[in-house]
XYZ file of C-alpha atoms in Angstrom:
571
model
C -16.790 10.957 5.532
C -18.257 11.747 2.284
C -18.522 8.979 -0.166
C -20.470 8.774 -3.688
C -24.049 7.589 -3.345
C -23.371 3.801 -2.382
C -24.564 0.851 -4.770
C -27.054 -0.178 -2.275
C -29.036 3.350 -1.874
C -29.359 2.985 -5.254
C -30.302 -0.550 -5.623
C -33.364 0.309 -3.163
C -34.449 3.934 -5.095
C -37.810 4.128 -6.123
C -37.661 6.642 -8.405
C -35.481 9.430 -9.770
C -36.914 12.920 -10.180
C -35.266 16.182 -11.664
C -36.317 19.526 -9.702
C -37.662 22.364 -11.815
C -35.345 25.647 -10.955
C -37.959 28.500 -10.338
C -34.923 30.700 -11.638
C -34.999 29.223 -15.120
C -37.581 31.020 -16.293
C -36.358 34.282 -14.891
C -32.613 34.216 -16.419
C -34.060 33.238 -19.795
C -32.466 29.553 -19.270
C -34.121 26.304 -21.245
C -36.639 24.534 -18.964
C -35.605 21.264 -17.603
C -37.224 18.300 -19.555
C -39.713 15.900 -18.030
C -37.894 13.768 -15.569
C -37.186 10.457 -16.397
C -38.917 8.291 -13.714
C -38.142 4.199 -12.952
C -38.944 2.040 -10.671
C -35.667 0.154 -9.482
C -35.856 -3.240 -8.918
C -33.917 -4.722 -6.156
C -30.320 -6.039 -7.452
C -31.577 -4.998 -10.779
C -29.684 -2.148 -12.885
C -32.039 0.950 -14.027
C -33.305 -0.034 -17.727
C -32.541 3.473 -18.804
C -29.055 4.208 -19.727
C -28.752 8.025 -18.096
C -30.341 6.866 -14.593
C -27.953 3.403 -14.840
C -24.806 5.920 -15.193
C -26.104 8.027 -12.535
C -26.606 5.197 -10.487
C -22.959 4.028 -10.536
C -20.846 3.629 -13.757
C -19.480 0.573 -12.805
C -22.567 -1.366 -11.656
C -23.837 -3.548 -14.838
C -24.934 -6.823 -15.488
C -21.420 -8.456 -15.331
C -20.685 -6.714 -11.682
C -23.669 -7.308 -9.898
C -22.775 -10.431 -8.126
C -19.710 -8.455 -6.954
C -21.735 -5.790 -5.030
C -21.101 -5.544 -1.412
C -23.382 -3.823 0.727
C -21.580 -1.141 2.759
C -24.078 -0.461 5.317
C -23.608 -4.617 6.652
C -19.832 -4.834 7.077
C -19.619 -6.754 10.558
C -18.592 -4.650 13.508
C -18.339 -1.648 11.230
C -21.063 0.709 12.588
C -21.202 2.858 9.177
C -21.690 2.789 5.433
C -18.139 2.777 3.856
C -19.786 3.381 0.423
C -20.054 1.683 -2.933
C -17.685 -1.185 -3.431
C -17.477 -4.463 -5.217
C -15.538 -7.712 -4.253
C -15.133 -11.007 -5.383
C -13.060 -13.510 -7.376
C -12.090 -12.969 -10.797
C -9.837 -15.831 -13.315
C -6.198 -15.064 -14.709
C -7.012 -15.929 -18.076
C -10.193 -15.936 -20.435
C -9.843 -20.048 -20.727
C -13.053 -21.877 -20.319
C -10.776 -24.333 -17.955
C -9.179 -21.553 -15.867
C -9.625 -22.535 -12.158
C -7.073 -20.013 -10.634
C -8.901 -16.731 -9.506
C -7.994 -13.663 -7.719
C -9.689 -11.776 -4.998
C -10.153 -8.137 -5.182
C -11.985 -5.400 -3.183
C -12.799 -2.494 -5.470
C -13.800 0.951 -4.312
C -14.758 3.514 -6.574
C -14.079 7.409 -5.501
C -16.363 10.249 -5.194
C -13.256 12.257 -6.577
C -14.052 13.871 -9.839
C -10.683 13.955 -10.803
C -10.789 10.104 -10.432
C -12.704 9.252 -13.579
C -11.146 7.145 -15.619
C -7.915 5.624 -13.663
C -7.699 2.738 -10.912
C -4.952 2.351 -8.364
C -4.283 -1.093 -6.767
C -2.670 -1.959 -3.684
C -0.566 -4.758 -3.390
C 1.154 -6.040 0.037
C 4.542 -8.339 0.563
C 5.496 -11.269 1.928
C 5.846 -13.279 -0.436
C 2.432 -14.596 -0.024
C 0.566 -11.746 2.139
C -2.571 -10.410 1.956
C -3.456 -6.978 0.477
C -6.289 -6.968 2.685
C -4.246 -6.826 5.654
C -3.344 -3.091 3.665
C -7.029 -2.039 3.523
C -7.899 -2.875 7.081
C -4.530 -1.483 8.767
C -3.110 1.226 6.088
C -5.271 3.028 3.514
C -8.512 1.532 3.173
C -12.263 3.299 3.589
C -12.025 1.764 7.136
C -9.127 0.626 9.703
C -8.989 -1.399 12.262
C -5.261 -0.649 14.150
C -3.704 -2.954 16.656
C -4.833 -2.735 19.616
C -7.785 -0.406 19.225
C -11.726 -1.663 20.081
C -13.200 -1.160 16.870
C -13.293 -0.055 13.291
C -13.079 3.850 12.344
C -13.573 5.653 9.267
C -10.419 6.324 7.508
C -9.979 10.144 6.577
C -6.775 8.951 4.630
C -8.078 6.366 2.895
C -6.755 6.419 -0.835
C -10.183 6.178 -2.047
C -11.040 9.758 -1.416
C -8.059 10.397 -4.549
C -9.148 8.048 -6.775
C -10.807 4.415 -7.606
C -8.879 2.207 -5.437
C -8.510 -1.444 -5.544
C -7.013 -4.125 -3.185
C -5.928 -7.606 -4.726
C -4.652 -10.699 -2.922
C -2.123 -12.281 -5.238
C -0.453 -14.410 -6.218
C -2.558 -17.482 -6.763
C -2.324 -19.165 -3.231
C -2.925 -15.773 -1.178
C -5.778 -15.345 0.960
C -9.199 -15.942 -0.744
C -7.746 -16.329 -3.895
C -8.363 -19.913 -5.417
C -6.226 -22.443 -7.660
C -2.816 -24.067 -7.029
C 0.190 -21.992 -7.278
C 2.560 -23.016 -10.079
C 4.908 -19.898 -10.645
C 8.615 -19.865 -9.530
C 9.427 -16.487 -10.852
C 8.029 -12.696 -10.884
C 7.841 -12.911 -14.491
C 5.121 -15.548 -14.449
C 3.476 -13.841 -11.624
C 3.404 -10.998 -13.644
C 1.697 -12.974 -16.423
C -0.794 -14.199 -14.093
C -1.900 -10.695 -12.722
C -2.206 -8.933 -16.300
C -4.408 -12.117 -17.058
C -6.517 -10.926 -13.671
C -6.645 -7.210 -14.582
C -7.938 -7.901 -18.230
C -10.842 -9.963 -16.456
C -11.359 -7.165 -14.700
C -11.375 -4.436 -17.363
C -13.994 -6.353 -19.058
C -15.964 -7.018 -16.228
C -16.250 -3.181 -15.135
C -15.801 -1.531 -18.546
C -12.575 -0.054 -17.568
C -11.096 0.046 -20.887
C -8.522 2.639 -21.507
C -8.368 3.646 -17.658
C -5.313 4.768 -16.396
C -3.707 2.303 -14.021
C -1.153 3.317 -11.124
C 0.483 0.349 -9.282
C 1.705 0.697 -5.166
C 2.612 -1.618 -2.590
C 5.034 -2.460 -0.058
C 8.124 -4.771 1.253
C 8.015 -7.532 -1.420
C 5.588 -5.118 -3.311
C 9.453 -4.136 -4.301
C 9.277 -6.958 -6.358
C 5.539 -7.298 -7.406
C 5.215 -3.852 -8.217
C 8.089 -3.543 -10.903
C 7.596 -6.962 -12.389
C 3.869 -6.433 -13.010
C 4.616 -2.749 -14.126
C 6.892 -4.265 -16.626
C 4.297 -7.021 -17.647
C 1.925 -4.140 -18.212
C 4.675 -2.133 -20.536
C 5.404 -5.329 -22.297
C 1.888 -5.809 -23.593
C 1.617 -2.724 -25.244
C -1.931 -2.486 -24.551
C -3.323 0.742 -23.520
C -6.870 -0.513 -23.881
C -6.325 -3.098 -20.980
C -2.785 -1.599 -19.628
C -2.395 1.829 -19.606
C 0.023 2.088 -16.885
C 0.570 5.710 -15.653
C 2.751 5.546 -12.686
C 4.379 3.409 -9.854
C 4.963 4.089 -6.132
C 6.083 1.381 -3.414
C 6.973 1.792 0.266
C 9.482 -0.110 2.116
C 10.686 -2.141 -0.742
C 12.839 -5.090 -1.222
C 14.574 -3.914 -4.470
C 18.119 -5.493 -4.620
C 20.910 -7.199 -3.446
C 20.104 -9.725 -0.691
C 22.677 -8.945 1.919
C 22.592 -5.099 1.427
C 19.342 -4.933 1.793
C 17.574 -8.258 2.605
C 18.856 -11.399 2.746
C 16.306 -14.538 2.200
C 14.414 -14.086 5.052
C 14.461 -10.114 4.474
C 17.332 -9.940 7.376
C 19.404 -6.739 7.037
C 22.804 -6.803 7.436
C 24.847 -4.246 5.583
C 23.250 -0.961 7.376
C 22.314 -2.635 10.644
C 25.305 -0.693 13.055
C 24.840 2.704 10.809
C 21.286 2.358 11.676
C 21.522 1.508 15.652
C 23.678 3.969 16.169
C 21.571 6.355 14.366
C 18.792 5.289 16.780
C 20.934 4.509 19.813
C 19.060 6.149 22.542
C 15.822 3.734 21.064
C 18.032 0.329 20.805
C 19.987 1.383 24.306
C 22.302 -1.338 23.795
C 25.429 -1.464 25.799
C 28.775 0.189 24.761
C 30.178 -3.423 24.903
C 27.752 -5.052 22.788
C 28.104 -1.791 20.293
C 32.164 -2.305 20.360
C 31.674 -6.176 19.268
C 28.888 -5.746 16.483
C 31.416 -2.645 15.197
C 34.170 -4.853 15.045
C 32.310 -7.669 13.128
C 30.950 -5.384 10.530
C 34.537 -4.366 9.855
C 35.486 -7.747 9.732
C 33.204 -8.684 7.240
C 33.522 -5.462 5.064
C 29.979 -3.963 5.800
C 31.552 -0.850 6.998
C 34.385 -0.011 4.138
C 31.397 -0.977 1.695
C 29.388 1.317 3.310
C 31.534 4.302 3.161
C 32.648 3.448 0.010
C 29.131 3.184 -2.021
C 26.290 5.161 -0.156
C 27.867 8.442 -1.693
C 26.215 11.082 -4.356
C 26.872 10.714 -6.765
C 27.839 6.900 -6.416
C 30.876 5.135 -7.406
C 31.006 3.987 -11.008
C 28.843 0.490 -10.898
C 28.102 -2.413 -10.715
C 28.696 -2.669 -6.958
C 30.172 -5.792 -6.067
C 27.817 -8.332 -4.170
C 28.507 -8.752 -0.604
C 29.017 -12.510 0.626
C 26.183 -14.608 2.264
C 26.041 -14.084 5.719
C 24.672 -17.407 6.236
C 27.380 -19.099 3.789
C 29.503 -19.973 6.626
C 28.553 -22.578 9.274
C 28.425 -20.627 12.311
C 26.990 -17.321 10.231
C 29.859 -15.055 11.037
C 28.587 -12.068 9.279
C 25.080 -12.113 10.448
C 24.911 -8.775 12.248
C 21.010 -8.682 11.926
C 20.450 -11.548 14.421
C 23.241 -10.403 16.776
C 21.633 -7.222 17.219
C 17.931 -8.356 16.960
C 18.151 -10.652 19.772
C 20.338 -8.131 21.663
C 17.097 -5.267 21.157
C 14.801 -8.129 22.410
C 17.012 -8.618 25.877
C 16.503 -4.714 26.260
C 12.578 -4.709 25.123
C 11.022 -8.210 24.830
C 8.527 -6.535 22.614
C 10.953 -5.076 20.038
C 9.376 -4.406 16.360
C 11.433 -4.802 13.597
C 9.003 -2.999 11.427
C 8.503 -0.170 14.115
C 11.219 0.311 16.777
C 9.365 2.281 18.793
C 6.742 -0.101 20.117
C 7.270 -1.108 23.152
C 5.265 -4.052 25.827
C 2.467 -5.119 25.656
C 2.123 -6.566 22.450
C -1.062 -5.633 20.946
C -3.952 -7.501 19.429
C -4.379 -7.255 16.009
C -7.764 -8.371 13.784
C -5.151 -10.068 11.388
C -3.695 -12.539 13.334
C -0.438 -13.966 14.138
C 2.479 -13.292 11.508
C 5.847 -12.454 13.153
C 6.967 -13.677 16.355
C 5.733 -11.948 19.377
C 2.512 -11.272 17.895
C -0.676 -11.797 20.315
C -3.763 -13.547 19.921
C -6.333 -13.547 22.667
C -7.786 -17.172 23.453
C -11.157 -17.568 21.622
C -10.490 -14.423 18.988
C -11.241 -15.323 15.524
C -9.055 -13.473 12.915
C -11.634 -10.480 10.953
C -11.082 -12.012 7.473
C -11.479 -15.542 8.773
C -14.985 -14.683 10.168
C -17.921 -16.675 8.144
C -19.911 -13.261 8.352
C -16.894 -11.189 7.258
C -16.366 -13.404 4.180
C -20.208 -13.578 3.173
C -20.470 -9.848 3.272
C -17.389 -9.447 0.609
C -18.282 -12.259 -1.347
C -15.383 -14.497 -0.144
C -15.427 -18.174 -0.592
C -15.170 -20.024 2.872
C -11.448 -20.041 3.848
C -9.060 -20.294 6.360
C -7.900 -17.427 5.844
C -4.024 -16.206 6.852
C -2.784 -13.051 6.755
C 0.180 -14.661 5.213
C -0.180 -17.941 3.904
C 1.211 -21.200 4.766
C 1.257 -22.039 1.005
C 4.997 -21.501 -0.713
C 3.664 -19.030 -3.706
C 6.523 -19.526 -5.575
C 6.847 -23.238 -4.898
C 6.056 -24.123 -8.520
C 3.224 -26.818 -9.610
C 4.305 -29.271 -6.874
C 4.286 -26.932 -3.644
C 8.324 -27.432 -3.216
C 9.010 -25.924 0.013
C 12.678 -25.577 -1.050
C 12.185 -23.149 -3.541
C 12.115 -19.481 -3.657
C 11.302 -16.612 -6.199
C 14.182 -17.279 -8.568
C 13.923 -13.749 -9.819
C 16.432 -11.487 -9.007
C 15.851 -8.381 -7.422
C 13.913 -5.848 -9.890
C 17.071 -3.154 -9.100
C 19.394 -5.778 -10.091
C 18.407 -7.227 -13.102
C 17.157 -3.983 -15.269
C 13.380 -4.163 -14.709
C 13.431 -1.313 -12.104
C 15.032 0.980 -14.529
C 12.926 0.029 -17.449
C 9.996 1.224 -15.664
C 11.475 4.314 -14.328
C 12.789 5.201 -18.009
C 9.116 4.275 -19.415
C 7.026 6.095 -17.041
C 9.180 8.908 -15.783
C 6.662 8.686 -12.574
C 8.252 6.158 -9.944
C 7.899 6.760 -6.365
C 9.971 5.069 -3.557
C 10.048 5.620 -0.237
C 11.005 4.344 3.499
C 10.041 4.950 6.729
C 12.709 5.504 9.196
C 11.782 3.306 12.022
C 11.798 0.440 9.962
C 14.563 -1.793 11.017
C 13.753 -4.751 8.821
C 14.211 -2.672 5.544
C 16.636 -0.025 6.749
C 16.435 3.346 4.764
C 19.966 3.207 3.761
C 19.583 -0.159 2.457
C 17.438 1.062 -0.523
C 19.307 3.870 -0.815
C 22.389 1.762 -1.548
C 20.316 -0.060 -3.819
C 19.184 2.470 -6.001
C 22.539 4.046 -6.252
C 23.543 0.666 -8.241
C 20.786 1.456 -10.750
C 21.468 3.211 -13.896
C 18.406 5.093 -15.465
C 17.816 7.526 -17.644
C 21.705 7.865 -18.659
C 23.131 8.220 -15.172
C 23.486 5.804 -12.472
C 21.727 6.652 -8.898
C 21.027 10.093 -7.356
C 23.390 12.897 -8.001
C 22.492 14.649 -5.151
C 21.628 12.994 -1.610
C 17.728 13.461 -1.779
C 17.201 16.241 1.532
C 14.516 18.435 0.402
C 11.587 19.009 3.147
C 8.939 16.366 2.464
C 6.003 18.647 3.879
C 2.587 17.409 4.831
C -0.146 19.720 5.350
C -1.477 21.042 8.653
C -5.328 19.685 8.836
C -8.167 19.409 10.959
C -8.530 16.046 13.070
C -11.805 15.059 13.580
C -11.379 11.337 14.287
C -9.624 10.316 17.248
C -9.297 6.888 16.209
C -7.327 8.216 12.499
C -4.553 11.003 13.354
C -1.749 11.772 11.239
C 1.154 14.098 11.186
C 1.307 17.472 9.752
C 4.276 19.872 8.711
C 7.792 18.688 7.581
C 7.924 14.779 8.254
C 10.878 13.795 6.216
C 13.177 14.273 3.339
C 12.731 13.656 -0.350
C 14.312 14.218 -4.086
C 13.592 13.624 -7.685
C 15.797 13.277 -10.085
C 15.291 11.867 -13.900
C 11.780 10.387 -13.336
C 12.457 8.434 -9.814
C 11.021 10.217 -6.370
C 12.603 8.994 -3.554
C 11.669 9.999 0.168
C 12.301 9.316 4.224
C 9.659 9.684 6.332
C 10.996 9.776 9.963
C 8.710 8.709 12.451
C 6.780 5.983 10.210
C 7.489 2.130 10.525
C 7.780 -0.268 7.310
C 3.752 0.037 6.983
C 4.056 3.758 5.956
C -0.193 4.671 4.984
C -0.529 2.940 8.367
C 1.829 4.835 10.640
C 1.859 8.244 8.466
C -1.116 8.290 6.842
C -1.060 11.971 5.893
C 2.479 11.577 3.950
C 1.251 8.567 2.550
C -1.694 10.502 1.338
C 0.464 13.121 -0.275
C 2.943 10.714 -2.154
C -0.433 9.534 -3.781
C -1.078 12.933 -4.723
C 1.964 13.198 -6.337
C 1.853 10.049 -8.362
C -1.637 11.315 -9.435
C -0.325 14.282 -10.778
C -2.189 15.934 -8.441
C 0.552 18.086 -6.977
C 3.910 19.293 -8.109
C 6.445 18.008 -5.373
C 6.796 16.940 -1.969
C 7.831 19.789 -0.827
C 4.641 21.426 -1.801
C 2.800 23.536 0.965
C -0.862 23.709 -0.256
C -3.705 21.809 1.576
C -4.284 18.317 0.621
C -5.979 18.589 -2.606
C -9.233 17.065 -1.332
C -9.834 20.186 1.374
C -9.810 23.815 1.747
C -9.073 25.998 4.378
C -6.905 28.179 6.126
C -5.180 25.221 8.227
C -2.227 27.210 9.818
C -1.272 24.471 12.420
C -0.504 27.368 14.747
C -1.742 25.106 17.959
C -0.601 21.588 19.005
C -4.398 20.964 19.301
C -5.390 22.851 16.332
C -9.025 22.372 15.520
C -9.391 19.011 17.421
C -11.575 20.445 20.221
C -14.024 22.589 18.431
C -16.486 19.960 17.616
C -18.137 18.706 21.215
C -17.567 15.577 21.296
C -14.140 15.267 18.994
C -11.782 14.286 22.144
C -14.357 10.964 22.370
C -13.188 10.338 18.497
C -16.470 11.152 16.717
C -15.762 11.440 13.599
C -17.752 14.729 12.481
C -15.669 15.663 9.300
C -15.793 14.742 5.531
C -13.097 13.516 3.183
C -9.603 14.787 3.881
């Protein structure tokens, strides 16, 4: 993979010499000026501003303490390039003790000159470093694999990208959580981002917010905070993208603990050969869906255009003592009988459970005896300027528990699809992208669609037509056996009045991990590099005549490609 000159290479640079081109004189061009030569002191910027800018526009006296040695990341046997990591406060108060941890990667893409993309994982309370390590970071270490690999589909290829652990209480972030809702979370984050902009001199940069899962709350509310701040010097927001998001009514899409109900039966029927549940059970679960009103609600409101809203809110399935209408758990436990390793995030998984370097989060996750979670290793923490921490992928602290860490409290905010926040973001930006993976049982696609059909934006309610255009991902050479991505028509999509919606057929909950090429394409759209998800041109970071006429196209052209050795540059 081709990266910009790493910071540490610049730090060790002894001199800068400009070559004189013999053709200058022959073609009447002005000769080069005398080269500027300056010895570079380790961990010190160049004194000459031209040399310093050439070394790294983000390296300055305020950011030196955040420099990460890209050649010294534990277990990673390649240089991950220039990056910065550490803690920044959520306000400019001299007494501020709350700080968020970030890992920021500048891009070598010339189109990324003055823009920054930010990624959030969900939870609530889960670390965005999990996305970096298993989805869209410069290196990935997927569950069940032996070592990290270079990621040809990292979003750093496209733009300057930052992963942030938030809110306070998550991962390496410091301080005592004291929020109870998303508005407070948004204000905390814009305080952090102001600290980042000041430190890295990123004033006026275009900002793009992205995330997944509970990021369906985070991204719209933080975007709303950016918009309401009305300060383009710090909060120049240009677009948002969320995959597999929680957006709306708990029963329709998720309930408290992220349980789907309304769309369960149609989802299981669609994937009936994967679930492989017997007809006796299916008859019983259909009858329950009918009696709880799910079937009629689904048929009435999943329409294009939708019936005029607002849609009624279904009863809480846990309101009755015996959880009569909890169809999700009925299906989930039945699926586990058939497939003991059933994964609600990716329903094609079968046994055995694979070990993830991120540790145990969900029932069935496997942690071998003696293994230490990657981000809980002291050498990893030292390498990325993280404080010594008992790092957890998802914190055991209630991040919405207020100042007393009240475990009974939950995020008191409504879903952004319910209270106008999402509509405000769509209408302000006209560049909002929301997508789902069809193998995600936790947040089934039609639940997201129903939530969107209940939203009015830019003068109309919902999508007027089903978003069914072909979602095309370019054919491309594959040189890295540890990081592969599909090509061709991978799903469907549609765009109306500033909102793009897409579905990827063979992806689970973590879209950039399961379908990295498709996720890469959505970010190209977000950044304005392509016009639509039906665009059949190459990825914007590669060129070539990649026709994809063979199932092993290009893969075996290099001598050791079959063994996973990486030969290519940026994708």
